[in-house]
Amino acid sequence: MRRFILFAISSILLFSMFQVLSGWILTLMYTPNMSDAWSKNAGLPQEVVFGGSDFMPTLLVAIISATIAFFMSKRGVFFNYWCNR
């Protein structure tokens, strides 16, 4: 039971860390082009449509972080003290 709880906690922490890290990298690489944004503004609609998010990168990050957390808990990288008590 402890191993499952530690796996769940490490999976959540790794997923959060990867999300923050990917957002930070995307923010660093973003360079806005203001003149291009103003020229494209004329044809935009007045109403905003919500929805249509890209789900695949989030799923990929979740799978990677869960895999890392699984192997960390399997090898006992950080959890030897707590699992073997």
Coordinates of N, CA and C in Angstrom, one line a residue:
M1 N 0.8 -1.2 0.0 CA 0.0 0.0 0.0 C 0.9 1.3 0.0
R2 N 2.0 1.2 0.8 CA 2.9 2.4 0.8 C 3.5 2.6 -0.6
R3 N 3.8 1.6 -1.3 CA 4.4 1.7 -2.6 C 3.5 2.4 -3.5
F4 N 2.2 2.0 -3.5 CA 1.2 2.6 -4.3 C 1.0 4.1 -4.0
I5 N 1.0 4.4 -2.8 CA 0.8 5.9 -2.4 C 2.0 6.7 -2.8
L6 N 3.2 6.1 -2.6 CA 4.4 6.8 -3.0 C 4.5 6.9 -4.6
F7 N 4.0 5.9 -5.3 CA 4.0 6.0 -6.7 C 3.0 7.1 -7.2
A8 N 1.8 7.2 -6.5 CA 0.9 8.2 -6.9 C 1.4 9.6 -6.6
I9 N 2.0 9.8 -5.5 CA 2.5 11.1 -5.1 C 3.7 11.5 -6.1
S10 N 4.6 10.5 -6.3 CA 5.7 10.9 -7.2 C 5.2 11.1 -8.6
S11 N 4.2 10.4 -9.1 CA 3.6 10.6 -10.4 C 3.0 12.0 -10.5
I12 N 2.3 12.4 -9.5 CA 1.7 13.7 -9.5 C 2.7 14.8 -9.5
L13 N 3.7 14.6 -8.7 CA 4.8 15.6 -8.6 C 5.6 15.7 -9.9
L14 N 5.9 14.6 -10.5 CA 6.6 14.6 -11.8 C 5.8 15.2 -12.9
F15 N 4.5 14.9 -12.9 CA 3.6 15.5 -13.9 C 3.6 17.0 -13.8
S16 N 3.4 17.5 -12.5 CA 3.4 18.9 -12.3 C 4.7 19.6 -12.7
M17 N 5.8 18.9 -12.4 CA 7.1 19.5 -12.7 C 7.3 19.6 -14.2
F18 N 6.9 18.5 -14.9 CA 7.1 18.6 -16.4 C 6.1 19.6 -17.0
Q19 N 5.0 19.8 -16.5 CA 4.1 20.8 -17.0 C 4.6 22.2 -16.8
V20 N 5.2 22.5 -15.6 CA 5.8 23.8 -15.3 C 7.0 24.0 -16.2
L21 N 7.8 23.0 -16.3 CA 9.0 23.1 -17.1 C 8.7 23.3 -18.6
S22 N 7.7 22.6 -19.1 CA 7.4 22.8 -20.5 C 6.8 24.2 -20.8
G23 N 6.0 24.7 -19.8 CA 5.5 26.1 -19.9 C 6.5 27.1 -19.9
W24 N 7.5 26.9 -19.0 CA 8.6 27.8 -18.9 C 9.5 27.8 -20.2
I25 N 9.7 26.7 -20.8 CA 10.5 26.6 -22.0 C 9.7 27.3 -23.1
L26 N 8.4 27.0 -23.2 CA 7.6 27.6 -24.3 C 7.6 29.2 -24.1
T27 N 7.5 29.6 -22.9 CA 7.5 31.1 -22.6 C 8.9 31.7 -23.0
L28 N 10.0 31.0 -22.7 CA 11.3 31.5 -23.1 C 11.4 31.6 -24.6
M29 N 10.9 30.6 -25.4 CA 11.1 30.6 -26.8 C 10.1 31.4 -27.6
Y30 N 9.1 32.0 -26.9 CA 8.0 32.8 -27.6 C 8.5 34.2 -27.9
T31 N 8.4 34.6 -29.1 CA 8.7 36.0 -29.5 C 7.5 36.6 -30.2
P32 N 6.8 37.5 -29.7 CA 5.6 38.1 -30.3 C 6.0 39.0 -31.5
N33 N 5.2 39.0 -32.5 CA 5.4 39.9 -33.7 C 4.2 40.8 -33.7
M34 N 4.4 42.0 -33.1 CA 3.3 42.9 -32.9 C 2.7 43.5 -34.3
S35 N 3.6 43.8 -35.2 CA 3.1 44.3 -36.5 C 2.3 43.3 -37.2
D36 N 2.7 42.1 -37.2 CA 1.9 41.0 -37.8 C 0.5 40.8 -37.1
A37 N 0.5 40.9 -35.8 CA -0.7 40.8 -35.0 C -1.7 41.9 -35.4
W38 N -1.2 43.1 -35.5 CA -2.1 44.2 -35.9 C -2.7 44.1 -37.3
S39 N -1.9 43.6 -38.2 CA -2.4 43.5 -39.6 C -3.4 42.4 -39.7
K40 N -3.3 41.4 -38.9 CA -4.3 40.3 -38.9 C -5.6 40.6 -38.1
N41 N -5.6 41.6 -37.4 CA -6.7 42.0 -36.5 C -7.9 42.4 -37.2
A42 N -7.8 42.9 -38.4 CA -9.0 43.5 -39.1 C -10.1 42.4 -39.4
G43 N -9.7 41.2 -39.7 CA -10.7 40.2 -40.1 C -11.2 39.3 -39.0
L44 N -10.8 39.6 -37.7 CA -11.2 38.8 -36.6 C -12.7 39.0 -36.2
P45 N -13.4 38.0 -35.8 CA -14.8 38.1 -35.4 C -14.8 38.8 -34.0
Q46 N -16.0 39.4 -33.7 CA -16.2 40.1 -32.4 C -16.5 39.1 -31.3
E47 N -16.9 37.9 -31.6 CA -17.2 36.9 -30.5 C -16.0 35.9 -30.3
V48 N -15.9 35.5 -29.1 CA -14.8 34.6 -28.8 C -15.4 33.2 -28.6
V49 N -14.8 32.2 -29.3 CA -15.3 30.8 -29.2 C -14.3 30.0 -28.3
F50 N -14.8 29.4 -27.2 CA -14.0 28.6 -26.3 C -14.0 27.2 -26.7
G51 N -12.9 26.5 -26.4 CA -12.9 25.0 -26.6 C -11.8 24.7 -27.6
G52 N -11.7 23.4 -27.9 CA -10.7 22.9 -28.9 C -9.3 23.0 -28.4
S53 N -9.0 22.4 -27.2 CA -7.6 22.4 -26.7 C -6.9 21.2 -27.3
D54 N -5.6 21.3 -27.3 CA -4.8 20.2 -27.8 C -4.4 19.3 -26.7
F55 N -5.0 18.1 -26.7 CA -4.9 17.2 -25.6 C -3.6 16.3 -25.7
M56 N -3.1 16.1 -26.8 CA -2.0 15.1 -27.0 C -0.7 15.5 -26.2
P57 N -0.2 16.7 -26.2 CA 1.0 17.0 -25.4 C 0.8 16.7 -23.9
T58 N -0.4 17.0 -23.4 CA -0.7 16.7 -22.0 C -0.7 15.2 -21.7
L59 N -1.2 14.5 -22.6 CA -1.2 13.0 -22.5 C 0.2 12.5 -22.5
L60 N 1.0 13.0 -23.4 CA 2.4 12.5 -23.6 C 3.2 12.8 -22.3
V61 N 3.0 14.0 -21.8 CA 3.7 14.4 -20.5 C 3.2 13.5 -19.4
A62 N 1.9 13.2 -19.3 CA 1.4 12.3 -18.2 C 2.0 10.9 -18.3
I63 N 2.1 10.4 -19.5 CA 2.6 9.1 -19.7 C 4.1 9.0 -19.4
I64 N 4.9 10.0 -19.8 CA 6.3 10.1 -19.5 C 6.5 10.2 -18.0
S65 N 5.8 11.1 -17.3 CA 6.0 11.3 -15.9 C 5.5 10.0 -15.1
A66 N 4.4 9.4 -15.5 CA 4.0 8.1 -14.9 C 5.0 7.0 -15.0
T67 N 5.6 6.9 -16.2 CA 6.7 5.9 -16.4 C 7.9 6.2 -15.6
I68 N 8.3 7.4 -15.5 CA 9.5 7.7 -14.6 C 9.1 7.4 -13.2
A69 N 7.9 7.8 -12.7 CA 7.5 7.5 -11.3 C 7.5 6.0 -11.1
F70 N 7.0 5.3 -12.0 CA 6.9 3.8 -11.9 C 8.3 3.2 -11.7
F71 N 9.2 3.6 -12.5 CA 10.6 3.0 -12.4 C 11.3 3.5 -11.2
M72 N 11.0 4.8 -10.7 CA 11.6 5.2 -9.5 C 11.1 4.5 -8.3
S73 N 9.8 4.2 -8.3 CA 9.2 3.4 -7.2 C 9.6 2.0 -7.3
K74 N 9.8 1.4 -8.5 CA 10.2 0.1 -8.6 C 11.7 -0.2 -8.2
R75 N 12.5 0.8 -8.5 CA 13.9 0.7 -8.1 C 14.1 1.1 -6.6
G76 N 13.2 1.9 -6.1 CA 13.3 2.4 -4.8 C 14.3 3.5 -4.7
V77 N 14.3 4.4 -5.7 CA 15.3 5.4 -5.8 C 15.3 6.4 -4.6
F78 N 14.1 6.9 -4.3 CA 14.0 7.8 -3.2 C 13.2 7.2 -2.0
F79 N 12.7 6.0 -2.2 CA 11.7 5.5 -1.3 C 12.2 4.3 -0.5
N80 N 13.4 4.0 -0.5 CA 13.9 2.8 0.3 C 13.6 2.9 1.7
Y81 N 13.8 4.1 2.3 CA 13.6 4.2 3.7 C 12.1 4.0 4.1
W82 N 11.2 4.6 3.3 CA 9.8 4.5 3.6 C 9.1 3.2 3.3
C83 N 9.6 2.5 2.2 CA 9.0 1.3 1.8 C 9.5 0.1 2.6
N84 N 10.6 0.1 3.1 CA 11.2 -1.0 3.8 C 11.2 -0.9 5.3
R85 N 10.3 -0.1 5.8 CA 10.2 0.1 7.3 C 9.4 -1.0 7.9

